[in-house]
Amino acid sequence: MVKQLPYPAIREIFSRLHAIEPEPKGELDHVNAFTLVVAVALSAQATDAGVNKATKRLFEIADTPEKMLALGEEGVIEHIRTIGLYRNKAKNVIRLSRILVEEYGGEVPNSRAALMSLPGVGRKTANVVLNMWWRQPAQAVDTHIFRVGNRTGIAPGRDVDAVERAIEDHVPADFQLHAHHWLILHGRYICVARKPKCGICPIADLCLYEDKTET
């Protein structure tokens, strides 16, 4: 496993990422907390672009738990059948909508435990919602963050929980809010899985990855 980068190097990395994109945004389209929960839940094993295409019309007609329940499971399926595992995901969307209506007055809760009690919502999904909607410094570790954290030495860990803890422990507090977005974007567009684009990487000189590429 790659060693842990020292604090000054990590601060410099996030200073550079902040200079490039001061306010990084998630790429899932949503109009409120409820549609964000649904979009993130649907994005498991799917691309953000594919989810956005599927939910464009869905969120126009069902942007609240009540409206989603009125649409029904088959109605949801009609909109999301291009997404992987769409039948199970549609079932979860209806179930979580019913729980939000019956137990939370139709509002999305702002605690991780409450969010994780919803069908189809795991820790990563809950952290995305806490971060993007409630602006809490929660770290949603996906495959991109896991790869970047381990390759660079920013947040090495053997599993996603360890990487999440490493981000919380080693990323400076003033960068915590946007840390996971910077890391996701970096992993999605520069530190890609098969052949990282080290030649254009703004943090290559600080990164601990040994097999750097020239392009």
Short mmCIF file of C-alpha atoms in Angstrom, two decimals:
data_model
loop_
_atom_site.label_atom_id
_atom_site.label_comp_id
_atom_site.label_asym_id
_atom_site.label_seq_id
_atom_site.Cartn_x
_atom_site.Cartn_y
_atom_site.Cartn_z
CA MET A 1 0.00 0.00 0.00
CA VAL A 2 1.16 3.55 -0.75
CA LYS A 3 2.36 5.48 2.29
CA GLN A 4 0.40 8.36 3.77
CA LEU A 5 1.36 11.76 2.34
CA PRO A 6 2.46 14.31 4.95
CA TYR A 7 0.08 17.09 5.93
CA PRO A 8 1.90 19.93 4.06
CA ALA A 9 1.74 17.98 0.79
CA ILE A 10 -1.98 17.26 1.23
CA ARG A 11 -2.68 20.92 1.97
CA GLU A 12 -0.79 21.93 -1.16
CA ILE A 13 -2.73 19.38 -3.25
CA PHE A 14 -6.09 20.71 -2.15
CA SER A 15 -4.91 24.30 -2.52
CA ARG A 16 -4.17 23.54 -6.17
CA LEU A 17 -7.46 21.71 -6.72
CA HIS A 18 -9.29 24.62 -5.09
CA ALA A 19 -7.53 27.10 -7.37
CA ILE A 20 -8.65 25.12 -10.43
CA GLU A 21 -12.26 24.66 -9.25
CA PRO A 22 -13.20 26.65 -6.12
CA GLU A 23 -16.76 25.29 -5.93
CA PRO A 24 -16.83 21.75 -7.35
CA LYS A 25 -20.30 20.34 -7.96
CA GLY A 26 -21.74 16.88 -8.12
CA GLU A 27 -22.82 15.84 -11.61
CA LEU A 28 -26.18 14.26 -10.73
CA ASP A 29 -29.13 16.49 -11.69
CA HIS A 30 -31.65 17.17 -8.92
CA VAL A 31 -34.09 19.89 -7.87
CA ASN A 32 -34.42 19.23 -4.12
CA ALA A 33 -33.25 16.91 -1.35
CA PHE A 34 -35.70 14.18 -2.33
CA THR A 35 -34.66 14.03 -5.98
CA LEU A 36 -31.02 14.04 -4.85
CA VAL A 37 -31.64 10.98 -2.67
CA VAL A 38 -33.35 9.22 -5.56
CA ALA A 39 -30.68 10.18 -8.09
CA VAL A 40 -27.82 8.99 -5.89
CA ALA A 41 -29.63 5.74 -5.08
CA LEU A 42 -30.19 5.15 -8.81
CA SER A 43 -26.53 5.87 -9.62
CA ALA A 44 -25.23 2.66 -8.05
CA GLN A 45 -23.57 0.67 -10.86
CA ALA A 46 -24.62 3.35 -13.35
CA THR A 47 -23.10 6.51 -14.79
CA ASP A 48 -24.22 9.97 -13.71
CA ALA A 49 -24.95 10.80 -17.35
CA GLY A 50 -27.17 7.74 -17.70
CA VAL A 51 -29.05 8.58 -14.49
CA ASN A 52 -29.53 12.20 -15.56
CA LYS A 53 -30.99 11.10 -18.88
CA ALA A 54 -33.39 8.68 -17.18
CA THR A 55 -34.52 11.06 -14.44
CA LYS A 56 -35.05 14.22 -16.49
CA ARG A 57 -38.70 13.51 -17.19
CA LEU A 58 -39.21 11.52 -13.96
CA PHE A 59 -38.29 14.50 -11.78
CA GLU A 60 -40.48 16.82 -13.83
CA ILE A 61 -43.55 14.83 -12.84
CA ALA A 62 -42.48 13.34 -9.48
CA ASP A 63 -40.26 15.65 -7.46
CA THR A 64 -41.76 14.78 -4.04
CA PRO A 65 -42.30 11.48 -2.21
CA GLU A 66 -46.05 11.95 -2.52
CA LYS A 67 -45.89 12.37 -6.29
CA MET A 68 -43.52 9.40 -6.61
CA LEU A 69 -45.98 7.21 -4.70
CA ALA A 70 -48.78 8.37 -6.97
CA LEU A 71 -46.67 7.42 -9.99
CA GLY A 72 -46.21 3.90 -8.62
CA GLU A 73 -43.54 1.29 -9.15
CA GLU A 74 -44.45 0.54 -12.76
CA GLY A 75 -44.53 4.24 -13.52
CA VAL A 76 -41.02 4.64 -12.12
CA ILE A 77 -39.83 1.66 -14.14
CA GLU A 78 -41.04 3.28 -17.36
CA HIS A 79 -38.63 6.16 -16.75
CA ILE A 80 -35.57 4.31 -15.44
CA ARG A 81 -35.52 1.06 -17.44
CA THR A 82 -32.29 2.21 -19.16
CA ILE A 83 -30.49 2.05 -15.80
CA GLY A 84 -28.98 -1.19 -14.51
CA LEU A 85 -31.02 -3.09 -11.88
CA TYR A 86 -33.96 -0.82 -12.65
CA ARG A 87 -36.66 -3.10 -11.23
CA ASN A 88 -35.07 -3.38 -7.80
CA LYS A 89 -34.21 0.33 -7.82
CA ALA A 90 -37.80 1.27 -8.69
CA LYS A 91 -39.01 -0.88 -5.79
CA ASN A 92 -36.59 0.92 -3.45
CA VAL A 93 -37.64 4.36 -4.71
CA ILE A 94 -41.27 3.60 -3.91
CA ARG A 95 -40.42 2.09 -0.52
CA LEU A 96 -38.23 5.00 0.54
CA SER A 97 -40.88 7.45 -0.68
CA ARG A 98 -43.48 5.74 1.49
CA ILE A 99 -41.19 5.86 4.54
CA LEU A 100 -40.47 9.56 3.99
CA VAL A 101 -44.20 10.30 3.83
CA GLU A 102 -45.23 8.10 6.75
CA GLU A 103 -42.32 8.71 9.12
CA TYR A 104 -40.78 12.04 8.13
CA GLY A 105 -43.71 14.11 6.91
CA GLY A 106 -42.44 13.97 3.34
CA GLU A 107 -39.12 15.62 4.28
CA VAL A 108 -35.64 14.19 3.81
CA PRO A 109 -33.89 13.77 7.19
CA ASN A 110 -30.46 15.30 7.76
CA SER A 111 -28.87 12.53 9.82
CA ARG A 112 -26.77 9.71 8.42
CA ALA A 113 -28.54 7.05 10.50
CA ALA A 114 -31.99 8.17 9.32
CA LEU A 115 -30.89 8.31 5.70
CA MET A 116 -29.30 4.87 5.89
CA SER A 117 -32.58 3.45 7.22
CA LEU A 118 -34.14 4.16 3.81
CA PRO A 119 -34.26 1.27 1.27
CA GLY A 120 -31.45 1.49 -1.26
CA VAL A 121 -29.55 4.13 0.72
CA GLY A 122 -26.15 3.04 2.00
CA ARG A 123 -23.42 5.01 3.71
CA LYS A 124 -22.05 6.44 0.46
CA THR A 125 -25.48 7.66 -0.67
CA ALA A 126 -26.18 9.14 2.75
CA ASN A 127 -22.85 10.97 2.74
CA VAL A 128 -23.51 12.42 -0.71
CA VAL A 129 -26.85 13.81 0.46
CA LEU A 130 -25.41 15.15 3.72
CA ASN A 131 -22.63 16.84 1.79
CA MET A 132 -24.43 18.20 -1.25
CA TRP A 133 -27.73 19.20 0.32
CA TRP A 134 -26.99 19.76 3.99
CA ARG A 135 -23.41 20.96 3.38
CA GLN A 136 -21.89 18.68 5.97
CA PRO A 137 -18.24 17.62 5.49
CA ALA A 138 -19.22 14.00 4.81
CA GLN A 139 -16.96 11.95 2.55
CA ALA A 140 -18.70 9.70 0.02
CA VAL A 141 -16.02 7.25 -1.10
CA ASP A 142 -16.68 5.77 -4.52
CA THR A 143 -14.35 3.84 -6.84
CA HIS A 144 -12.71 7.06 -8.06
CA ILE A 145 -11.93 8.32 -4.55
CA PHE A 146 -10.73 4.88 -3.44
CA ARG A 147 -8.33 4.79 -6.40
CA VAL A 148 -7.06 8.37 -6.03
CA GLY A 149 -6.74 8.14 -2.27
CA ASN A 150 -4.58 5.03 -2.54
CA ARG A 151 -2.56 5.99 -5.61
CA THR A 152 -1.59 9.44 -4.43
CA GLY A 153 -1.15 8.77 -0.73
CA ILE A 154 -3.76 11.38 0.16
CA ALA A 155 -5.97 8.80 1.88
CA PRO A 156 -4.67 5.23 1.62
CA GLY A 157 -6.84 2.44 2.95
CA ARG A 158 -7.70 -1.21 2.32
CA ASP A 159 -11.43 -0.55 2.03
CA VAL A 160 -13.79 2.38 1.53
CA ASP A 161 -14.31 2.86 5.26
CA ALA A 162 -10.58 3.18 5.83
CA VAL A 163 -10.25 5.68 2.98
CA GLU A 164 -13.16 7.68 4.39
CA ARG A 165 -11.47 7.82 7.78
CA ALA A 166 -8.16 8.78 6.20
CA ILE A 167 -9.78 11.73 4.41
CA GLU A 168 -11.40 12.86 7.65
CA ASP A 169 -8.12 12.47 9.54
CA HIS A 170 -5.65 13.96 7.05
CA VAL A 171 -7.40 16.47 4.79
CA PRO A 172 -7.26 20.00 6.29
CA ALA A 173 -10.56 21.10 7.84
CA ASP A 174 -10.99 24.05 5.47
CA PHE A 175 -11.01 21.64 2.50
CA GLN A 176 -13.24 18.94 4.02
CA LEU A 177 -16.53 20.20 2.59
CA HIS A 178 -15.50 19.81 -1.04
CA ALA A 179 -12.81 17.13 -0.63
CA HIS A 180 -14.79 14.25 -2.06
CA HIS A 181 -15.92 16.26 -5.09
CA TRP A 182 -12.37 17.32 -5.92
CA LEU A 183 -11.19 13.72 -5.60
CA ILE A 184 -14.07 12.32 -7.67
CA LEU A 185 -13.48 14.81 -10.49
CA HIS A 186 -9.74 14.17 -10.38
CA GLY A 187 -10.30 10.43 -10.61
CA ARG A 188 -12.94 10.73 -13.30
CA TYR A 189 -11.00 12.96 -15.68
CA ILE A 190 -7.26 12.80 -14.85
CA CYS A 191 -6.31 9.97 -12.48
CA VAL A 192 -8.29 7.47 -14.53
CA ALA A 193 -8.21 3.75 -13.82
CA ARG A 194 -6.19 2.19 -16.64
CA LYS A 195 -3.74 4.92 -17.61
CA PRO A 196 -3.67 8.03 -15.43
CA LYS A 197 -2.95 11.27 -17.27
CA CYS A 198 0.09 12.17 -15.19
CA GLY A 199 1.46 14.47 -17.90
CA ILE A 200 -1.37 16.95 -17.35
CA CYS A 201 -1.93 16.27 -13.65
CA PRO A 202 -1.67 19.41 -11.49
CA ILE A 203 -0.51 17.40 -8.46
CA ALA A 204 1.84 14.88 -10.13
CA ASP A 205 4.91 16.27 -8.36
CA LEU A 206 3.32 15.60 -4.97
CA CYS A 207 1.74 12.23 -5.75
CA LEU A 208 3.37 9.03 -4.45
CA TYR A 209 2.25 6.88 -7.42
CA GLU A 210 5.38 5.23 -8.82
CA ASP A 211 4.25 4.21 -12.31
CA LYS A 212 3.59 7.69 -13.64
CA THR A 213 2.80 8.13 -17.32
CA GLU A 214 4.19 10.87 -19.55
CA THR A 215 0.88 11.76 -21.21
#
